[in-house]
Tab-separated table of C-alpha atoms in Angstrom:
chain	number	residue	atom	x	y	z
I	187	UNK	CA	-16.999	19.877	-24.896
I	188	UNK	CA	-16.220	23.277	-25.372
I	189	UNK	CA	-12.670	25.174	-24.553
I	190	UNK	CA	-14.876	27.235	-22.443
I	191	UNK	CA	-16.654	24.339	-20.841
I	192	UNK	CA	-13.250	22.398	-20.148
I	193	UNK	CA	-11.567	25.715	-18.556
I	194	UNK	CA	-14.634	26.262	-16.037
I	195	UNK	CA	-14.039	22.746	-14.557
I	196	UNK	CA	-10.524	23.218	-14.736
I	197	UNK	CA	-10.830	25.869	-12.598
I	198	UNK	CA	-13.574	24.309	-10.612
I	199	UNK	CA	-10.808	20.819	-9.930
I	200	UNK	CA	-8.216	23.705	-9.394
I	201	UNK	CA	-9.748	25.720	-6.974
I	202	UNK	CA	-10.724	22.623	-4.520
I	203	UNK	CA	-7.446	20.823	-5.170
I	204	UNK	CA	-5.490	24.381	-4.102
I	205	UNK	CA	-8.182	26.013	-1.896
I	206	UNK	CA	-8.357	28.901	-3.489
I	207	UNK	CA	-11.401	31.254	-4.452
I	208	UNK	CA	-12.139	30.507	-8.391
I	209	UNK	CA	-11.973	34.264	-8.946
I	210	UNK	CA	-8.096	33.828	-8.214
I	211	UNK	CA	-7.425	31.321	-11.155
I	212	UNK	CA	-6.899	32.971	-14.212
I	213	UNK	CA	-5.664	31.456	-17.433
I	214	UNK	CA	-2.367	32.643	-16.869
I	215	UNK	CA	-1.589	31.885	-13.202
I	216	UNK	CA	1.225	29.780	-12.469
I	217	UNK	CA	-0.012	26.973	-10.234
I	218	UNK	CA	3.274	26.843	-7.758
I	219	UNK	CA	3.770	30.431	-8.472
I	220	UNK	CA	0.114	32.172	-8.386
I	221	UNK	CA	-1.763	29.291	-6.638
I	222	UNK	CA	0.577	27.942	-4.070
I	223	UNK	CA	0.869	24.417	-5.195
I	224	UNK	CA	3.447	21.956	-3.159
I	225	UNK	CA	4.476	18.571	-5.168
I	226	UNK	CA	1.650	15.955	-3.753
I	227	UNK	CA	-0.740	18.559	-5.043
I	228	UNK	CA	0.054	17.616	-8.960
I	229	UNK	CA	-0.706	13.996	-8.499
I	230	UNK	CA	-3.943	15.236	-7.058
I	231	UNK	CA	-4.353	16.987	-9.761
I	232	UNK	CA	-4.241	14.447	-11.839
I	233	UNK	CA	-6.153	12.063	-10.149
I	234	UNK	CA	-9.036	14.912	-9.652
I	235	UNK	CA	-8.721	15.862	-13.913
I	236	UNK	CA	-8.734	11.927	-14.317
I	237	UNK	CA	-12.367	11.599	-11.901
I	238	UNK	CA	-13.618	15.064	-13.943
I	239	UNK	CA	-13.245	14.364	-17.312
I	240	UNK	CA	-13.541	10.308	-17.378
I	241	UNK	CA	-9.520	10.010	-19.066
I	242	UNK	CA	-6.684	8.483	-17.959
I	243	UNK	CA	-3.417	10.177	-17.393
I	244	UNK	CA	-0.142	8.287	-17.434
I	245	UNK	CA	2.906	8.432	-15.852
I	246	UNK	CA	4.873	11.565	-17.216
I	247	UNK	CA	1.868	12.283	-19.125
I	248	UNK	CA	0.886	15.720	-17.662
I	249	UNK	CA	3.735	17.226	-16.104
I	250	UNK	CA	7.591	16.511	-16.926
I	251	UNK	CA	9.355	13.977	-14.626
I	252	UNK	CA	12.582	12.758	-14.735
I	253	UNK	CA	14.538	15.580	-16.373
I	254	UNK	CA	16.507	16.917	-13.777
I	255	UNK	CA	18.317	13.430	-12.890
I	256	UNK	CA	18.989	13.137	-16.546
I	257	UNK	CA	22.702	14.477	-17.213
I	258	UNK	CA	21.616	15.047	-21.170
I	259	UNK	CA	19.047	17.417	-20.043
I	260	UNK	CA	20.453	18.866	-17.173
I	261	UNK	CA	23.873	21.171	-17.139
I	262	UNK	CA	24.836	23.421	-14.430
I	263	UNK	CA	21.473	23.590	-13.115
I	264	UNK	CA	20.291	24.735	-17.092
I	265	UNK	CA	18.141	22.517	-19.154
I	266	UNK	CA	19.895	21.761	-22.409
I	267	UNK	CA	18.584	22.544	-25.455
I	268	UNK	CA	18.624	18.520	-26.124
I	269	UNK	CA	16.234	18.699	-22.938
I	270	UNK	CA	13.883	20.994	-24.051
I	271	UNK	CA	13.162	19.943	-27.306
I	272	UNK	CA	12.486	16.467	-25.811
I	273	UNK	CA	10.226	18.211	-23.350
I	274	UNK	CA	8.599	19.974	-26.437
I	275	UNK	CA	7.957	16.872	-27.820
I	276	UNK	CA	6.667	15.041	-24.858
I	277	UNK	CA	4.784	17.906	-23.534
I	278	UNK	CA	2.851	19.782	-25.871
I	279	UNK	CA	0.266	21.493	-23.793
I	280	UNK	CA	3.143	23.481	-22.629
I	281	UNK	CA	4.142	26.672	-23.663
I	282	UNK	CA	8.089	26.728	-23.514
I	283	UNK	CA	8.853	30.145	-25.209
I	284	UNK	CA	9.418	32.248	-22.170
I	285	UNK	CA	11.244	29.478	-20.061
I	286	UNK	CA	13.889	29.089	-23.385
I	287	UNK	CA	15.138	32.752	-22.936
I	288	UNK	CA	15.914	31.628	-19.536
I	289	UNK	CA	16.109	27.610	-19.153
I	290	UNK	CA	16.839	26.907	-15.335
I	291	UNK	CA	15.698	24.000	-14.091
I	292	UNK	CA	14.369	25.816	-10.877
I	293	UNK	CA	12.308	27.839	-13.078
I	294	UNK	CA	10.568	25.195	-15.253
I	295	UNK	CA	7.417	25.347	-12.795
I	296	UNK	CA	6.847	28.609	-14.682
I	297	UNK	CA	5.354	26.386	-17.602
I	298	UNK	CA	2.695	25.058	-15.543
I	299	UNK	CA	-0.323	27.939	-16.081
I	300	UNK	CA	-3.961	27.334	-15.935
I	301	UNK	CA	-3.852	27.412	-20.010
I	302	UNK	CA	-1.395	24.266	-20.123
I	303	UNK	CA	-3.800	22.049	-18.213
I	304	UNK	CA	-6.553	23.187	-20.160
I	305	UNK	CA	-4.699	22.650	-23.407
I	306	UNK	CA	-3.943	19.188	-22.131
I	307	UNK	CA	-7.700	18.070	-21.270
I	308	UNK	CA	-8.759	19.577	-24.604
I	309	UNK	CA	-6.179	17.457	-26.488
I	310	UNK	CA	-7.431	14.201	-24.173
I	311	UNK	CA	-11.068	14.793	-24.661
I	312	UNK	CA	-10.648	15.304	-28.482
I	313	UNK	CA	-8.667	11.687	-28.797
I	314	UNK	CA	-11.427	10.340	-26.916
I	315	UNK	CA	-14.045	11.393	-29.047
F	218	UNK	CA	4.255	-1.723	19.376
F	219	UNK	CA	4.164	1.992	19.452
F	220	UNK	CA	2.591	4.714	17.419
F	221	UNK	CA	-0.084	2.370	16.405
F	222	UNK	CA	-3.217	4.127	16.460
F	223	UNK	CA	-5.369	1.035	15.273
F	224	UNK	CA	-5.547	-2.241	17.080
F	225	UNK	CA	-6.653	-4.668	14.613
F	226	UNK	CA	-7.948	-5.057	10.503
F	227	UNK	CA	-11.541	-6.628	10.462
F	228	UNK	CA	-12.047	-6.249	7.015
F	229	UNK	CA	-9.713	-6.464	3.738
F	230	UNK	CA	-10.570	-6.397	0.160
F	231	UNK	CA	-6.585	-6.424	-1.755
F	232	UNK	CA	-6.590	-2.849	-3.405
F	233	UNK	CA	-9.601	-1.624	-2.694
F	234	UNK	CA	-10.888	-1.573	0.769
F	235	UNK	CA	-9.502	-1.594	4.350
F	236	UNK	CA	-11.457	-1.737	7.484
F	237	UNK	CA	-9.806	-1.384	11.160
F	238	UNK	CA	-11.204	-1.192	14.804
F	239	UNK	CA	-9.353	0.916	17.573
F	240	UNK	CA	-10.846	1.367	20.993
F	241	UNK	CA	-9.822	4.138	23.459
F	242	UNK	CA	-9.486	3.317	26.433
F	243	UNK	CA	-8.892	5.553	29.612
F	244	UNK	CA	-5.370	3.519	30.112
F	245	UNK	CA	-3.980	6.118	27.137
F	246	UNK	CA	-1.920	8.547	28.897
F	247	UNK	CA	-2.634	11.109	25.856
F	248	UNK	CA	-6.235	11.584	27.202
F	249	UNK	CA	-5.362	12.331	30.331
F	250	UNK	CA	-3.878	15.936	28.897
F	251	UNK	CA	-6.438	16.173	26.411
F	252	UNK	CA	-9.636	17.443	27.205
F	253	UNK	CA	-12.447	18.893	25.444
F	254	UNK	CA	-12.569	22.487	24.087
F	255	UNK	CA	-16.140	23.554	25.845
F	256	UNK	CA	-14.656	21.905	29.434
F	257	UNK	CA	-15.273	23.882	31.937
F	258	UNK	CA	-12.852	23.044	35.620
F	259	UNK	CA	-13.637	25.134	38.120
F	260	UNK	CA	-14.269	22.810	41.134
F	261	UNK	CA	-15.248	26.068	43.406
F	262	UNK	CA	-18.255	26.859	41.317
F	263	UNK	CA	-19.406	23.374	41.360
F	264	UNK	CA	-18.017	22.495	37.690
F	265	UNK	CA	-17.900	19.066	37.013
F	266	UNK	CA	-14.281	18.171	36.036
F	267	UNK	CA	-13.546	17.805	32.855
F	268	UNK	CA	-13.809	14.770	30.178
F	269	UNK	CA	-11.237	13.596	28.652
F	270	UNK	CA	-11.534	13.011	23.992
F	271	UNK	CA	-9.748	11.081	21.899
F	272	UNK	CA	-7.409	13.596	19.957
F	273	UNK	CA	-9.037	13.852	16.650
F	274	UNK	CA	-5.323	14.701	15.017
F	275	UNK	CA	-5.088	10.993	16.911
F	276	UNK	CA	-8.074	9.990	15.051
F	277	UNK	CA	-6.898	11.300	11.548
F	278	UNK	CA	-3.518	9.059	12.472
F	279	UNK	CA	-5.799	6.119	12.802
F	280	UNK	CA	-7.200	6.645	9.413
F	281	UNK	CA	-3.861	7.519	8.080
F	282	UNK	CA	-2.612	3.716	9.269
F	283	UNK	CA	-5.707	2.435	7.689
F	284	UNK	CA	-5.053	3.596	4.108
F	285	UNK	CA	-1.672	3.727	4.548
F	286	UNK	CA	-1.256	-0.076	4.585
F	287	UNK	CA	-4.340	-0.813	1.925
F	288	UNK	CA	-1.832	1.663	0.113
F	289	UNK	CA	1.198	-0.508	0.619
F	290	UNK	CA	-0.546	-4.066	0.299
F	291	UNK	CA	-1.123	-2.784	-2.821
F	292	UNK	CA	2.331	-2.524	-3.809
F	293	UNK	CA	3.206	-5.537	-1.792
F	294	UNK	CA	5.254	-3.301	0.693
F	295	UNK	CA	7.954	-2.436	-1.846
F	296	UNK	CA	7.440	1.295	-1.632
F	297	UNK	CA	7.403	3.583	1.507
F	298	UNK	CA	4.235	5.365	1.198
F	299	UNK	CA	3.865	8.223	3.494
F	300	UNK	CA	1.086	10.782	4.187
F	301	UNK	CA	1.456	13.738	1.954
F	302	UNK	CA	-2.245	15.659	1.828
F	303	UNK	CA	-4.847	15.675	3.814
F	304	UNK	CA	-8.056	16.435	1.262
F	305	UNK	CA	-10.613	16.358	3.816
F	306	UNK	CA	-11.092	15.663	7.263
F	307	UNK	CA	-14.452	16.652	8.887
F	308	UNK	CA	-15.255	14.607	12.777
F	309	UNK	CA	-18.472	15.987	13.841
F	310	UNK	CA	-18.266	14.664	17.722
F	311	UNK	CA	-16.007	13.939	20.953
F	312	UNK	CA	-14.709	10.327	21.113
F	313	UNK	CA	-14.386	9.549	24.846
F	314	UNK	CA	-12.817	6.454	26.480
F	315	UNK	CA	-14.990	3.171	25.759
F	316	UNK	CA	-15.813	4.090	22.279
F	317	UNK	CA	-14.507	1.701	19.325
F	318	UNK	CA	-13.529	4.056	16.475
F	319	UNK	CA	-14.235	1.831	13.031
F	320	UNK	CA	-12.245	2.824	10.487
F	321	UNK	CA	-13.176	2.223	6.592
F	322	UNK	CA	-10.685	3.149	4.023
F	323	UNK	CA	-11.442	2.733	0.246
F	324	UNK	CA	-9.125	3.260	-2.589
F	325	UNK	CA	-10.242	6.224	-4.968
F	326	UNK	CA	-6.881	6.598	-6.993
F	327	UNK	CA	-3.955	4.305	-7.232
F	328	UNK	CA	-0.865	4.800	-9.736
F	329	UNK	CA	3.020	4.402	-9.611
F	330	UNK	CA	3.422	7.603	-8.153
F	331	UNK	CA	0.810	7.420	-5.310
F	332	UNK	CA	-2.660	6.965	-4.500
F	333	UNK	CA	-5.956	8.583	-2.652
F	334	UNK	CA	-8.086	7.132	0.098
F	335	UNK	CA	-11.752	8.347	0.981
F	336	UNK	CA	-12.749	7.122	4.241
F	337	UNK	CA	-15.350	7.127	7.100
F	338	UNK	CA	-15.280	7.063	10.981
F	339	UNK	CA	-18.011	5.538	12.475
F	340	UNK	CA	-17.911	5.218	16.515
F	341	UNK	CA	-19.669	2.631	18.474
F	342	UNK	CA	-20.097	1.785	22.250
F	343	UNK	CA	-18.295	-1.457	23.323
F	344	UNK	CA	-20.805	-3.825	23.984
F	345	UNK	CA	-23.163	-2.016	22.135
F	346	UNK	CA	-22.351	-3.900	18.981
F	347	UNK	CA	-21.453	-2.620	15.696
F	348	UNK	CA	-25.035	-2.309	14.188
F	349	UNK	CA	-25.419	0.131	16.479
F	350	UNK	CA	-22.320	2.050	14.697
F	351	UNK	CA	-22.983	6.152	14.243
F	352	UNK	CA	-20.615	8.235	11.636
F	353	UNK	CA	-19.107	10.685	12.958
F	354	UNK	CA	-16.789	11.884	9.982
F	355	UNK	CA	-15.227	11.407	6.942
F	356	UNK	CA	-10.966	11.907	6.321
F	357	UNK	CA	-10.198	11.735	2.183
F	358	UNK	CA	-6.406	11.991	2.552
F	359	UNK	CA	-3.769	11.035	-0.311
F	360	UNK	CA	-0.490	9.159	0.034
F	361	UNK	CA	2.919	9.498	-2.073
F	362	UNK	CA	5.498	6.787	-3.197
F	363	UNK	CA	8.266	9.176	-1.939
F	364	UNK	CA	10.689	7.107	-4.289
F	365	UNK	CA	8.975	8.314	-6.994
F	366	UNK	CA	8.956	11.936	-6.143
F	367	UNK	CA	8.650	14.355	-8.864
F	368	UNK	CA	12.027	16.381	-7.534
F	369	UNK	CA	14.174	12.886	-7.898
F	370	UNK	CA	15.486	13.212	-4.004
F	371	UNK	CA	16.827	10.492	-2.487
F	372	UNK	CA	15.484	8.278	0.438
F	373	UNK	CA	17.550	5.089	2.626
F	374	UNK	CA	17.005	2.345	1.042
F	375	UNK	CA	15.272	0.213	3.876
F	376	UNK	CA	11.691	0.659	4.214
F	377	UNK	CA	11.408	3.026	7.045
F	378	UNK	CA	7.613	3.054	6.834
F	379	UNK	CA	6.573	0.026	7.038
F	380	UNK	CA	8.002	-1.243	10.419
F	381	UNK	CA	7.884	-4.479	12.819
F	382	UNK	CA	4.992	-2.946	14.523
F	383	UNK	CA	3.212	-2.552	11.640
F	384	UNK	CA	3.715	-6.368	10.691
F	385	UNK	CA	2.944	-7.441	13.911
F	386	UNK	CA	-0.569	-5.870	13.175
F	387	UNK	CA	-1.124	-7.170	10.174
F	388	UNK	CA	0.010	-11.032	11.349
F	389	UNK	CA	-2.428	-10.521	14.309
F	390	UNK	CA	-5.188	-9.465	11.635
F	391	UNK	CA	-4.645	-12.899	9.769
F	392	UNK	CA	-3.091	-10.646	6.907
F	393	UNK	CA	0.592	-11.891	5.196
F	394	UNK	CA	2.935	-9.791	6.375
F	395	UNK	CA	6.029	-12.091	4.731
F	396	UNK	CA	7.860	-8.975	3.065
């Protein structure tokens, strides 16, 4: 499967997930920010990527969970930089270089774009084989 | 026993399926304010009066109770699992008084965090019997383990969701409600 292939079902899961018109999803858009998602919608998310694409997705897998209850990661409402390279490492598909100039925790949703769920199937299709 | 929007489980499969019968009966003082949209009431142009339908926001609820405790048996009642999306919901008819609603809720998705139902209404007369069932519309709806939730916030520790009513239900549907 193609990166090409795996973004237009992306954006297919997106847009009914969100309901919004495919022509709205870019690579770039921010799925709280740009696509209005509320909490319950990532679980559906991952339950409608997980139906899509035949994978499973665990726990913590996709998006980050637990970081803002954990004091190591967490300081004044910044992540630490102990935090974020334990995100880094947990959470590849992300891109983390814009949220690092500017680590609060009430920004992280800024890391989930379009691109970072498509760089997450890609990676889960490829270990599949 | 209030709020409960189903009167008994018919059908149970642990995990993956959930079937529940509610009829409506013109005793429900909700109907008696709800009529339907196309009514028309004007007694002085020799309109007949109009008919009161089952709420389908009422029927949704229904299905909501449905999954909701195929959701929970699933966790053996240890989480409070609430309502948090409503995927789908399409009810192509009026319900009126001396319909049973059947209710069948299956499990699509279930993890630690939550899960997602798909389900079907069908609506029968009483006495009619159930082969005689017609569907009148589907509600896909998804449910959260709201002590799980991805912002960490913090709930009472009793479960608040699943109440005395709703064991009362399940003891009356032959179902262990020892939790």
């Amino acid at each position: 499967m193609t990166r090409d292939e795996i973004y237009a079902k992306v954006r297919e899961i997106l847009a009914d997930t969100l309901s919004v018109d495919e022509e709205d999803i870019q690579p770039t858009s921010t799925l709280k920010g740009d696509l209005g998602a509320e909490s319950i919608d990532y679980l559906d998310i991952s339950f409608q990527l997980e139906k899509g694409f035949g994978f499973k997705i665990g726990q913590n897998e996709l998006f980050p969970q637990g970081v803002a209850q954990d004091p190591k990661y967490v300081k004044d409402g910044r992540v630490t930089s102990e935090g974020i390279a334990a995100l880094v490492e947990r959470l590849p598909h992300f891109n983390f270089d814009r949220f690092k100039q500017d680590p609060q925790l009430s920004k992280i949703h800024e890391i989930f774009t379009v691109d970072s769920i498509v760089n997450f199937v890609q990676a889960k299709v490829a270990a599949k084989g | 026993m209030r709020w409960m929007w189903i009167d008994r489980i018919i059908e149970f499969e642990p995990r993956r399926r959930m079937v529940s019968i509610k009829t409506v009966s013109l005793a429900e003082g909700h109907l008696h304010e709800h009529f339907a949209a196309d009514a028309v009431t004007d007694p002085s142009r020799g309109d007949r009066p109009a008919v009161p339908v089952m709420p389908g926001s009422l029927i949704l609820e229904g299905m909501a109770q449905t999954a909701g405790i195929l959701v929970g048996h699933a966790e053996h009642f240890r989480q409070k699992v609430v309502l948090a999306k409503i995927n789908r919901a399409e009810l192509g008819v009026d319900v009126f008084p001396g319909t049973t609603l059947r209710y069948t809720a299956v499990v699509d998705r279930l993890d630690a965090m939550g899960a997602s139902t798909h389900g079907t209404v069908h609506a029968f007369k009483l006495g009619s019997g159930s082969a005689d069932a017609v569907a009148i519309g589907e509600i896909d709806l998804m449910f959260s383990f709201i002590d799980q939730n991805m912002s960490g916030m913090g709930f009472p520790q009793h479960n608040f969701v699943f109440s005395e009513s709703f064991k009362t239900l399940l003891r009356m549907s032959g179902i262990d409600a020892d939790f």
